[in-house]
Short mmCIF file of C-alpha atoms in Angstrom, two decimals:
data_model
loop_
_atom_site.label_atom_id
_atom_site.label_comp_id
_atom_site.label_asym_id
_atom_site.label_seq_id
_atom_site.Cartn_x
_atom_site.Cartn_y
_atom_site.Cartn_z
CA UNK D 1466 0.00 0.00 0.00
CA UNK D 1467 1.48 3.25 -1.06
CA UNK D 1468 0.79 6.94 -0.65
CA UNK D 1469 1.08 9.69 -3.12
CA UNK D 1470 5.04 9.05 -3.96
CA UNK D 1471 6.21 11.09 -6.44
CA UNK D 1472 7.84 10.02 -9.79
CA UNK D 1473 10.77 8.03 -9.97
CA UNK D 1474 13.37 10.30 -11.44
CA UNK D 1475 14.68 8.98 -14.79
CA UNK D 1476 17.93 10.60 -14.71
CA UNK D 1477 18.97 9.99 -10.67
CA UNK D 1478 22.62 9.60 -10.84
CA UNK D 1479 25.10 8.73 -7.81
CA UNK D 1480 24.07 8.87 -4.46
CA UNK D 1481 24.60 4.84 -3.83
CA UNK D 1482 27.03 5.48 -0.78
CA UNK D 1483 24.12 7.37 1.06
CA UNK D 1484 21.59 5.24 -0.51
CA UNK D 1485 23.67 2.16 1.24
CA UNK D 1486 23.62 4.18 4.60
CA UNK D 1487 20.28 4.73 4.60
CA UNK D 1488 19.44 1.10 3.96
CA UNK D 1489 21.66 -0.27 6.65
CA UNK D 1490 20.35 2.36 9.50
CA UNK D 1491 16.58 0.91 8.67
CA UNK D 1492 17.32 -2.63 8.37
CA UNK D 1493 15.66 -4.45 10.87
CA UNK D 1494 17.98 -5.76 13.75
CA UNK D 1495 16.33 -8.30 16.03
CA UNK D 1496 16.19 -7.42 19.32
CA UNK D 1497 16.70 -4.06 18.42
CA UNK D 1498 14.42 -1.01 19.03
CA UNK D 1499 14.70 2.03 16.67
CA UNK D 1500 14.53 4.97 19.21
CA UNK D 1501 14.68 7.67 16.79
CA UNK D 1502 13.33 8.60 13.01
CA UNK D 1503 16.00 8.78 10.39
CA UNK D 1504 16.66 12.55 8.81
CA UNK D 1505 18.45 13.38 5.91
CA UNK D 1506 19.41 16.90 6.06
CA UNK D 1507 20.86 19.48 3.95
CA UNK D 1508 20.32 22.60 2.28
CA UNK D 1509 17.91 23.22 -0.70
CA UNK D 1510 18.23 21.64 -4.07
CA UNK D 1511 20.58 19.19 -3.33
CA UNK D 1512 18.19 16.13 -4.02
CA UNK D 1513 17.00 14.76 -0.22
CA UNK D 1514 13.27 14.28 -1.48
CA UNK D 1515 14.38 12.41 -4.62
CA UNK D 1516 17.19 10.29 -2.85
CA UNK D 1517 14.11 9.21 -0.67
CA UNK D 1518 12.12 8.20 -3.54
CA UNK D 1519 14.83 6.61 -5.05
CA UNK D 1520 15.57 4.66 -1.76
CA UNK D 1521 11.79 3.69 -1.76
CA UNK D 1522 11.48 2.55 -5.66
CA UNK D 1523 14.61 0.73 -4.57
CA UNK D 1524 13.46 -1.36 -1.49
CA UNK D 1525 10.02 -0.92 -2.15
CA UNK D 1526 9.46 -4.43 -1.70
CA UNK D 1527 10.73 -4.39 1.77
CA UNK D 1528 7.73 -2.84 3.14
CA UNK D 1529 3.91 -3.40 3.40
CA UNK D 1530 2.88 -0.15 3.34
CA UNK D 1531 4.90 3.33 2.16
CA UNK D 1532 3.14 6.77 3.37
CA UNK D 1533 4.94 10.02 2.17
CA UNK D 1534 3.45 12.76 3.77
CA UNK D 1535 4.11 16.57 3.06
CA UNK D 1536 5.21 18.05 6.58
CA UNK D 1537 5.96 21.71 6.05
CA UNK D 1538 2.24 22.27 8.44
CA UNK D 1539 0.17 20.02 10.95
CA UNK D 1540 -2.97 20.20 8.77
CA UNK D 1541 -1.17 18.82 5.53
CA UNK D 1542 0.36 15.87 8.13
CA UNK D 1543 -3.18 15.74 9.83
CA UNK D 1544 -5.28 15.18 6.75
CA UNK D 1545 -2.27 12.29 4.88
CA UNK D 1546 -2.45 10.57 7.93
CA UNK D 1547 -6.31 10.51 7.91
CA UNK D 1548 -6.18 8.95 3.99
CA UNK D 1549 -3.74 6.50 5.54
CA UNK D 1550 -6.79 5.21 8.27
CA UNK D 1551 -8.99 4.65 5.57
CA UNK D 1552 -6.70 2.90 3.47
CA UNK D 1553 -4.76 0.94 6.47
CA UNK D 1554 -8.74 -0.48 8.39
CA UNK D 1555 -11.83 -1.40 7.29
CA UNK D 1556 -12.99 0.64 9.49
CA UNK D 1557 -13.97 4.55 8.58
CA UNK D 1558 -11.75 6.20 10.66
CA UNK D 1559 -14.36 8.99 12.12
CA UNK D 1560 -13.08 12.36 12.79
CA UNK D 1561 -9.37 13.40 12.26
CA UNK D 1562 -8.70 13.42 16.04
CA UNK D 1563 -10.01 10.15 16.32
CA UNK D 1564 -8.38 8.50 12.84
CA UNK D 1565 -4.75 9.98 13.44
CA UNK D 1566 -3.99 9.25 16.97
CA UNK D 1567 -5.90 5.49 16.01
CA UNK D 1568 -3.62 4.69 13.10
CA UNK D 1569 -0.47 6.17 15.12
CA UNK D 1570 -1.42 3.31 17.28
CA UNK D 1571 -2.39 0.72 14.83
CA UNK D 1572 1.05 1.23 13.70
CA UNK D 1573 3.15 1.10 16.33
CA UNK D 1574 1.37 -2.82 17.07
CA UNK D 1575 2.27 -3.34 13.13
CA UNK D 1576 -1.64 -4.10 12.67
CA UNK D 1577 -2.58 -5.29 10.42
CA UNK D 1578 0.96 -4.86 8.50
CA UNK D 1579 4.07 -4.52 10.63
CA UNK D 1580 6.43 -3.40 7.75
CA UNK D 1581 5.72 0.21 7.17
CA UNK D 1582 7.77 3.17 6.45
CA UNK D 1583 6.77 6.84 6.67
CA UNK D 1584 8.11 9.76 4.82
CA UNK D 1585 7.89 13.14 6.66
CA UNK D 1586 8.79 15.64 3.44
CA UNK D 1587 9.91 19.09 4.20
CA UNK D 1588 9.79 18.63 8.21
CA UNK D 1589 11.72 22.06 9.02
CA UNK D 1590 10.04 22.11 12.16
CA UNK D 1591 10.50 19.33 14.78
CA UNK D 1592 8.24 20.90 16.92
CA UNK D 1593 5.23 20.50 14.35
CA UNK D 1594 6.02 16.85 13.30
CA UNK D 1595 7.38 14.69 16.58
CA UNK D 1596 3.90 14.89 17.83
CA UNK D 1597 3.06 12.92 14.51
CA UNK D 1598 5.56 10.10 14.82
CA UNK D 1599 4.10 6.59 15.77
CA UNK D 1600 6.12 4.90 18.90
CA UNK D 1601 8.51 2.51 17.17
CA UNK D 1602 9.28 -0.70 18.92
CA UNK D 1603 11.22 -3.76 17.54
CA UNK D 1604 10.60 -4.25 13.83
CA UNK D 1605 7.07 -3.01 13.94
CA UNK D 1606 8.05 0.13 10.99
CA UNK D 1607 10.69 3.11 10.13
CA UNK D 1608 10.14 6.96 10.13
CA UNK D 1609 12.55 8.57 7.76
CA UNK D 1610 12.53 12.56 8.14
CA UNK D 1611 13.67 15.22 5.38
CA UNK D 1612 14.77 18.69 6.12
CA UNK D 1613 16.54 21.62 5.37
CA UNK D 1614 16.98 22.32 9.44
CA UNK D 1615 19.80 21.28 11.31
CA UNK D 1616 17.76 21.70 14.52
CA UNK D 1617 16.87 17.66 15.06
CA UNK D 1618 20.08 15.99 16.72
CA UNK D 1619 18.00 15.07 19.18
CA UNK D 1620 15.17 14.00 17.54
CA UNK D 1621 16.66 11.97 15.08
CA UNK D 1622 19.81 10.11 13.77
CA UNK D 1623 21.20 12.12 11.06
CA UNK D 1624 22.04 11.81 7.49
CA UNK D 1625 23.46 13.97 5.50
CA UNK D 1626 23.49 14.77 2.10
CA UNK D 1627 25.79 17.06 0.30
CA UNK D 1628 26.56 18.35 -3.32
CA UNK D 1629 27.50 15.95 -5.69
CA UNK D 1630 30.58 14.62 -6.25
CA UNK D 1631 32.14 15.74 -9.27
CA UNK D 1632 31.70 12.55 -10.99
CA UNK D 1633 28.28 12.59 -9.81
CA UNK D 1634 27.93 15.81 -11.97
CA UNK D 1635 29.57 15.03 -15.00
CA UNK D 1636 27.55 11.40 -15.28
CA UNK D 1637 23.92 13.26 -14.78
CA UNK D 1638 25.35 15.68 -17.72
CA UNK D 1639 26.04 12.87 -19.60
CA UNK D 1640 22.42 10.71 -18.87
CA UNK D 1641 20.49 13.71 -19.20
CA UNK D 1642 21.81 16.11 -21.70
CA UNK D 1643 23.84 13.62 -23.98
CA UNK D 1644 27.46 13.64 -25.07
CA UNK D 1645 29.73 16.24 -23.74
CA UNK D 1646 33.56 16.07 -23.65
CA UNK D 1647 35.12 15.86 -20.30
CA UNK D 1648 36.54 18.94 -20.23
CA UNK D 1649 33.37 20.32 -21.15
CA UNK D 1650 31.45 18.36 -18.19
CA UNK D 1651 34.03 19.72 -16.06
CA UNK D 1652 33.69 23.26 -16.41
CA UNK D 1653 30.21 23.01 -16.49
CA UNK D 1654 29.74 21.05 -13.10
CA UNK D 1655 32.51 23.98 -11.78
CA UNK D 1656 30.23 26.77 -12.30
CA UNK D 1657 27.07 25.32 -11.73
CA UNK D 1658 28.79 24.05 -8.03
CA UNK D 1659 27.97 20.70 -8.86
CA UNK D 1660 24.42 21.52 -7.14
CA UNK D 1661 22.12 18.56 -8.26
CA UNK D 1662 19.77 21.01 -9.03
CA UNK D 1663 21.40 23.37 -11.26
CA UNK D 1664 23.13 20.69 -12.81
CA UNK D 1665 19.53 18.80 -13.92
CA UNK D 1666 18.53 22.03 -15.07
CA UNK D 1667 21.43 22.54 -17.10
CA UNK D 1668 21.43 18.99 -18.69
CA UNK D 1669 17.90 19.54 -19.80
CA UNK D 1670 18.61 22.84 -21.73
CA UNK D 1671 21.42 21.03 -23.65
CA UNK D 1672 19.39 18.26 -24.14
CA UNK D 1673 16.58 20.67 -25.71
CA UNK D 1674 18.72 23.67 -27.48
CA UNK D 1675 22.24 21.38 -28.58
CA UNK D 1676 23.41 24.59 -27.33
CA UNK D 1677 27.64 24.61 -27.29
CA UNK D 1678 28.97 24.37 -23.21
CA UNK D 1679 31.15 27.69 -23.90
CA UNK D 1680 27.81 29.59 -25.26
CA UNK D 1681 26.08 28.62 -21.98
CA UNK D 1682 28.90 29.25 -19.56
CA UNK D 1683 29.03 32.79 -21.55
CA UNK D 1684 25.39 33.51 -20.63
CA UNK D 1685 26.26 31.68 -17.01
CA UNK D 1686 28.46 34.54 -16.39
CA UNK D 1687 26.53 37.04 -17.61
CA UNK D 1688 23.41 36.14 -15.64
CA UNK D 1689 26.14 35.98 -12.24
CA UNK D 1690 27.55 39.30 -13.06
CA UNK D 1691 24.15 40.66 -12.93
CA UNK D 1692 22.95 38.93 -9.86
CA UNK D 1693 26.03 39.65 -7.69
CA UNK D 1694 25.24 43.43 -7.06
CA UNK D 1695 20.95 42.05 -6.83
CA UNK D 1696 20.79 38.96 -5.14
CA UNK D 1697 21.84 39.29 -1.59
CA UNK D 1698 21.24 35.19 -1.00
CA UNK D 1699 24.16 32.48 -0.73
CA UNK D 1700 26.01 31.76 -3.60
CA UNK D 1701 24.31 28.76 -4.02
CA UNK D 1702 21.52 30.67 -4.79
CA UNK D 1703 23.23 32.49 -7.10
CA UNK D 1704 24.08 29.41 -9.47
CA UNK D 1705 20.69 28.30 -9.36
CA UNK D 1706 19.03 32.03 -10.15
CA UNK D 1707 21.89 31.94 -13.03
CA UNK D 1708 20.80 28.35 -14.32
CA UNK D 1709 17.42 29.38 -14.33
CA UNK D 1710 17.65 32.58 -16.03
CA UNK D 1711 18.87 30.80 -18.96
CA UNK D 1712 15.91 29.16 -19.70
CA UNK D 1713 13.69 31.71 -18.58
CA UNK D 1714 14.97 34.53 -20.06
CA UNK D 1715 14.06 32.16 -23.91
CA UNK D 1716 10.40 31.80 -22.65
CA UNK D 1717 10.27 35.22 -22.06
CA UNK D 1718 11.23 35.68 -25.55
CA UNK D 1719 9.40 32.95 -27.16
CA UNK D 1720 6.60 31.95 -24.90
CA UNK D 1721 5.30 34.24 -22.68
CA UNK D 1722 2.22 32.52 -21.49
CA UNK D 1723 4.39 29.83 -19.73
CA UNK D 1724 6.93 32.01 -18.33
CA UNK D 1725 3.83 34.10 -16.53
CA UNK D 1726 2.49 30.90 -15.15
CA UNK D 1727 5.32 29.85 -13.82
CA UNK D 1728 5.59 33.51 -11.89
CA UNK D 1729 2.06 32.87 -10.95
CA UNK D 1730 3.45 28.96 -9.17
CA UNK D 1731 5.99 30.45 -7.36
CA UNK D 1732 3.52 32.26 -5.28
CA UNK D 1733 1.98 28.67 -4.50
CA UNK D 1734 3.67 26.78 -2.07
CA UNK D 1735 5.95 24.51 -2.96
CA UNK D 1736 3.73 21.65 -2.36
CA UNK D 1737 2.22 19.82 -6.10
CA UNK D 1738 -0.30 22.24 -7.39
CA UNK D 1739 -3.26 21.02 -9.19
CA UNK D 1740 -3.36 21.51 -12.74
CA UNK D 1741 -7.29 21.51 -12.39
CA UNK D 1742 -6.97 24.91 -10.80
CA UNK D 1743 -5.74 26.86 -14.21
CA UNK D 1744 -8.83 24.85 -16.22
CA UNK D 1745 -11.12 27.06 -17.96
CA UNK D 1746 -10.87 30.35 -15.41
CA UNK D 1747 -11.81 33.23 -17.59
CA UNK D 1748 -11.27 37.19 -16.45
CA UNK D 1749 -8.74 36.06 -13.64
CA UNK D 1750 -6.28 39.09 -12.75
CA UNK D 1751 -3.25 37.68 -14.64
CA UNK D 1752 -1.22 39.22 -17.53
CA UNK D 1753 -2.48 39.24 -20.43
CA UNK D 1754 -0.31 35.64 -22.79
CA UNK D 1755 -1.59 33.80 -19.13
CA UNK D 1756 -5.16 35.03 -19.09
CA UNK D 1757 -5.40 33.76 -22.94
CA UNK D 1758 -4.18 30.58 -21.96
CA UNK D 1759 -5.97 29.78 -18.93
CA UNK D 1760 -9.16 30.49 -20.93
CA UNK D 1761 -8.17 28.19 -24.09
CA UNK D 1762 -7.53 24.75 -23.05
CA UNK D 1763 -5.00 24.11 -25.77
CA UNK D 1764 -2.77 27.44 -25.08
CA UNK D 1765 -2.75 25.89 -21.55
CA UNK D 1766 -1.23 22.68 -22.56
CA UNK D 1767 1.72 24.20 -24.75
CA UNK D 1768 2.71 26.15 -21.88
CA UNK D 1769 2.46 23.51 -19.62
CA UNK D 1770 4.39 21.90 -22.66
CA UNK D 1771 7.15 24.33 -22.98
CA UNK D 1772 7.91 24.40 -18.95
CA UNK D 1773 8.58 20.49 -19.50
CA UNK D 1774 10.70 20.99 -22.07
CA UNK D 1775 13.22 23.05 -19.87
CA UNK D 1776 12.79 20.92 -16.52
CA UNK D 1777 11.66 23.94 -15.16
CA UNK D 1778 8.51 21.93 -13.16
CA UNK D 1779 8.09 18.60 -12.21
CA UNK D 1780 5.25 17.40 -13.72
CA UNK D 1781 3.35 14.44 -12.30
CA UNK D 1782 0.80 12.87 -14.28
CA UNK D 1783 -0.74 10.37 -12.28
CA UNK D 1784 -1.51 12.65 -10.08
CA UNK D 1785 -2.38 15.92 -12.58
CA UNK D 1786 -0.50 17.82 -10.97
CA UNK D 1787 2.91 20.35 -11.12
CA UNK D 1788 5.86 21.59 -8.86
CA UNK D 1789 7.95 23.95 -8.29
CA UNK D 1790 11.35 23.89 -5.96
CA UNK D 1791 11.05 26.55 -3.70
CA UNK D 1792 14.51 27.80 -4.96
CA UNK D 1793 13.13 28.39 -8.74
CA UNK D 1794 9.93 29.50 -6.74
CA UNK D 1795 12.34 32.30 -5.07
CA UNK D 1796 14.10 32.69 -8.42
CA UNK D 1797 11.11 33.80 -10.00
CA UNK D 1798 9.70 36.13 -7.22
CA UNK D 1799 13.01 38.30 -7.59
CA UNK D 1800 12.97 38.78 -11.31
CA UNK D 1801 9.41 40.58 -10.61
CA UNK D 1802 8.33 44.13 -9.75
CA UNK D 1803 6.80 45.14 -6.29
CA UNK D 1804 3.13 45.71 -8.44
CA UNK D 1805 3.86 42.60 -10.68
CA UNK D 1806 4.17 40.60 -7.01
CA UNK D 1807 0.93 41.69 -6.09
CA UNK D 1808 -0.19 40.83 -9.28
CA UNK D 1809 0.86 37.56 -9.32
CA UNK D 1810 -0.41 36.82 -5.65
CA UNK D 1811 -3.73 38.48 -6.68
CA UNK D 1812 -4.25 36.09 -9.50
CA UNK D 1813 -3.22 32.59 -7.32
CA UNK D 1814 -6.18 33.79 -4.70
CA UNK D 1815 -8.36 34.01 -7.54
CA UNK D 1816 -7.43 30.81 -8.78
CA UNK D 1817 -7.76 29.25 -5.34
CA UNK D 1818 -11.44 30.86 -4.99
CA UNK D 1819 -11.84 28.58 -8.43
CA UNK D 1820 -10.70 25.68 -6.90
CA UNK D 1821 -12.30 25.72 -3.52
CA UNK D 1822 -14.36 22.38 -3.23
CA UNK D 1823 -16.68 24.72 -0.94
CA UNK D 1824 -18.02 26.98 -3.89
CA UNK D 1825 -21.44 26.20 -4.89
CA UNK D 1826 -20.53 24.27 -8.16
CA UNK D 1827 -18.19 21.63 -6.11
CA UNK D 1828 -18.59 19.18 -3.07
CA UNK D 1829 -17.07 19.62 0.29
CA UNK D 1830 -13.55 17.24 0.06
CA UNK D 1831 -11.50 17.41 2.86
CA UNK D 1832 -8.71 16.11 0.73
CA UNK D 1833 -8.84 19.04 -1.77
CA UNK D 1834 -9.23 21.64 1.32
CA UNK D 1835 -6.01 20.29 2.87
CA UNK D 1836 -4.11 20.44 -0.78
CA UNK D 1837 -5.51 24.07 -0.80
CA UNK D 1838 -4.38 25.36 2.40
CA UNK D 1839 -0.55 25.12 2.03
CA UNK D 1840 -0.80 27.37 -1.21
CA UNK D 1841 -3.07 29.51 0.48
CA UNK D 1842 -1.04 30.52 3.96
CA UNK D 1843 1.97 30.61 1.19
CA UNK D 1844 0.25 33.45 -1.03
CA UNK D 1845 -0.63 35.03 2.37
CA UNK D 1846 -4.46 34.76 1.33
CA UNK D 1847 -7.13 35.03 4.31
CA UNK D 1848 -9.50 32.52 4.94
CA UNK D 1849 -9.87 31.05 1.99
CA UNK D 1850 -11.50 27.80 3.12
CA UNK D 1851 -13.12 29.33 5.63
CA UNK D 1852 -15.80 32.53 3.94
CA UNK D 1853 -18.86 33.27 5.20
CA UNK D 1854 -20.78 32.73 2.19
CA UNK D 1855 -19.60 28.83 2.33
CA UNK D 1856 -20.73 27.74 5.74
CA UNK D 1857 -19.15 24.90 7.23
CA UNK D 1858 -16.01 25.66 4.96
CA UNK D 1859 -13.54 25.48 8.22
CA UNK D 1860 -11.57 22.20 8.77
CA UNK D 1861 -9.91 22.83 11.80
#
């Protein structure tokens, strides 16, 4: 039984060491009793959500049941772990203080399945997400933690995961942007800092444009020289605002539609946003390429189109959804204007308004609420679930 796991990635590369540490800190030990979740930690874009995913495709068949829940705020953890009692008993689970706590403890016996992992995604706050852990005892199941805080020594065991090796770099240039020259691979890696992220990104515009390494690292350099005086963030955050800008700064040109609706995602959170929410909204308070294509199904789809092309989303489509890293997500947000900001934030309430299973034309679902609220506190929009003219609209 598996939760909503994302995608495996088709061009994961490396890792294998940590992989291989991972596996040996959750294999079962008899007589042994796991006192504390396992975290992988590090900063942002170097890959600890997709090494997890890779670990699970990997020893998927280790475990009876796999639950990845988004932990970034107790009501996303709140309403996965209610979808997990009514998939886990026969039993309806009741009300959401009734089903969590129950399952907690139906877990912690291993009933009816004692092999179980959980994914906590995005836990930067160990304060919000202990209270959520089941009691592990024996072999009964694992809790694996990712975060970008350092502040869970003693909360969990930790794992860390770092930049990629240089190799590491080179081969995903190689898998997912084709031949390159060593050299070539080299210098590349070098000024992208070999973060997994920029480097992806990277791959995936060669892979599209055939464009020569020393054109790129030109525009690289160009795009740096410009951020260093305008981007007060780590330099880290520099190569990936560089990388991006590449890619951006052609759908600017080229297709403006999708470069506007990826402005208008990075003032979602950076949880999967449904694709159902940009379906036929007419008159919403977006520029003018975005309003066109929200209101003409097949505009829609070529700019969804075009931000595949350039690996600038992950698009998931099992699930009908898209994502953003919240590093492109800040990317974005800096290339705008104070009034195109407000804009932009303007135009996600709207489409949240659309998407509200509350309104008159939908039925109340939980579920959607709780994929709603994250992108709602994000955009810093006011009781959204919650308006007087829907009654009955608050979840709490």
């Amino acid at each position: 039984m598996w939760g909503t796991v994302s995608l495996r990635n088709p061009y994961f590369v490396g890792r294998d060491e940590l992989l291989d540490q991972l596996r040996n800190r959750l294999a079962p030990a008899a007589g042994a009793t796991a006192v504390l979740p396992e975290a992988l930690h590090a900063m942002g874009g170097v890959g600890k959500s997709q090494t997890m995913v890779e670990y699970i495709f990997r020893h998927a068949n280790e475990c009876d049941v796999i639950w990845w829940i988004p932990a970034e705020q107790p009501p996303q953890i709140s309403s996965s772990l209610v979808e997990l009692a009514k998939r886990h008993s026969s039993q309806a689970p009741g009300t959401a203080d009734a089903a969590v706590p129950g399952v907690l403890e139906a877990l912690r016996r291993g009933e009816p399945n004692s092999r179980w992992l959980l994914v906590f995604d995005c836990a930067d706050r160990p304060d919000l997400v202990t209270p959520f852990f089941p009691t592990i005892s024996g072999d009964t199941g694992h809790v694996v933690v990712t975060s970008r805080s350092s502040r869970r020594s003693g909360v969990a065991h930790m794992v860390e995961v770092d930049l990629f090796t240089r190799q590491g770099s080179k081969k995903l240039l190689r898998k997912a942007g084709g031949a390159i020259t060593d050299d070539d691979a080299d210098a590349l890696a070098e000024a992208l800092g070999d973060l997994p992220l920029t480097v992806e990104q990277a791959a995936a515009w060669r892979a599209q444009t055939g464009m020569p390494v020393a054109e790129y690292l030109l525009l690289l350099d160009q795009n740096l020289a410009e951020l260093t005086t305008a981007f007060e963030s780590p330099d880290y955050q520099r190569s990936v605002a560089a990388a991006w800008n590449v890619p951006l700064a052609k759908l600017r040109a080229s297709h403006p539609a999708a470069l506007q609706l990826l402005q208008v995602c990075a003032f979602f959170g950076p949880e999967p946003i449904s694709r159902n929410l940009f379906t036929a909204v007419r008159n919403a308070p977006v520029p003018e390429a975005l309003g066109e294509a929200l209101s003409q199904p097949i505009k829609l789809n070529l700019a969804i189109r075009e931000i595949s092309r350039y690996s600038l989303a992950r698009l998931d489509h099992r699930s009908n959804t898209l994502q953003l890293h919240r590093l492109v997500q800040t990317v974005l947000k800096n290339q705008l204007t104070d009034a195109e900001r407000d804009e932009m934030r303007n135009g996600v309430h709207v489409l949240l308004v659309h998407g509200d299973p509350n309104a008159p034309e939908n039925s109340a679902n939980w579920k959607t609420c709780s994929e709603l609220l994250p992108h709602a506190t994000v955009s810093r929009m006011k009781q959204v679930l919650s308006r007087p003219e829907h009654p009955g609209s608050n979840h709490d």
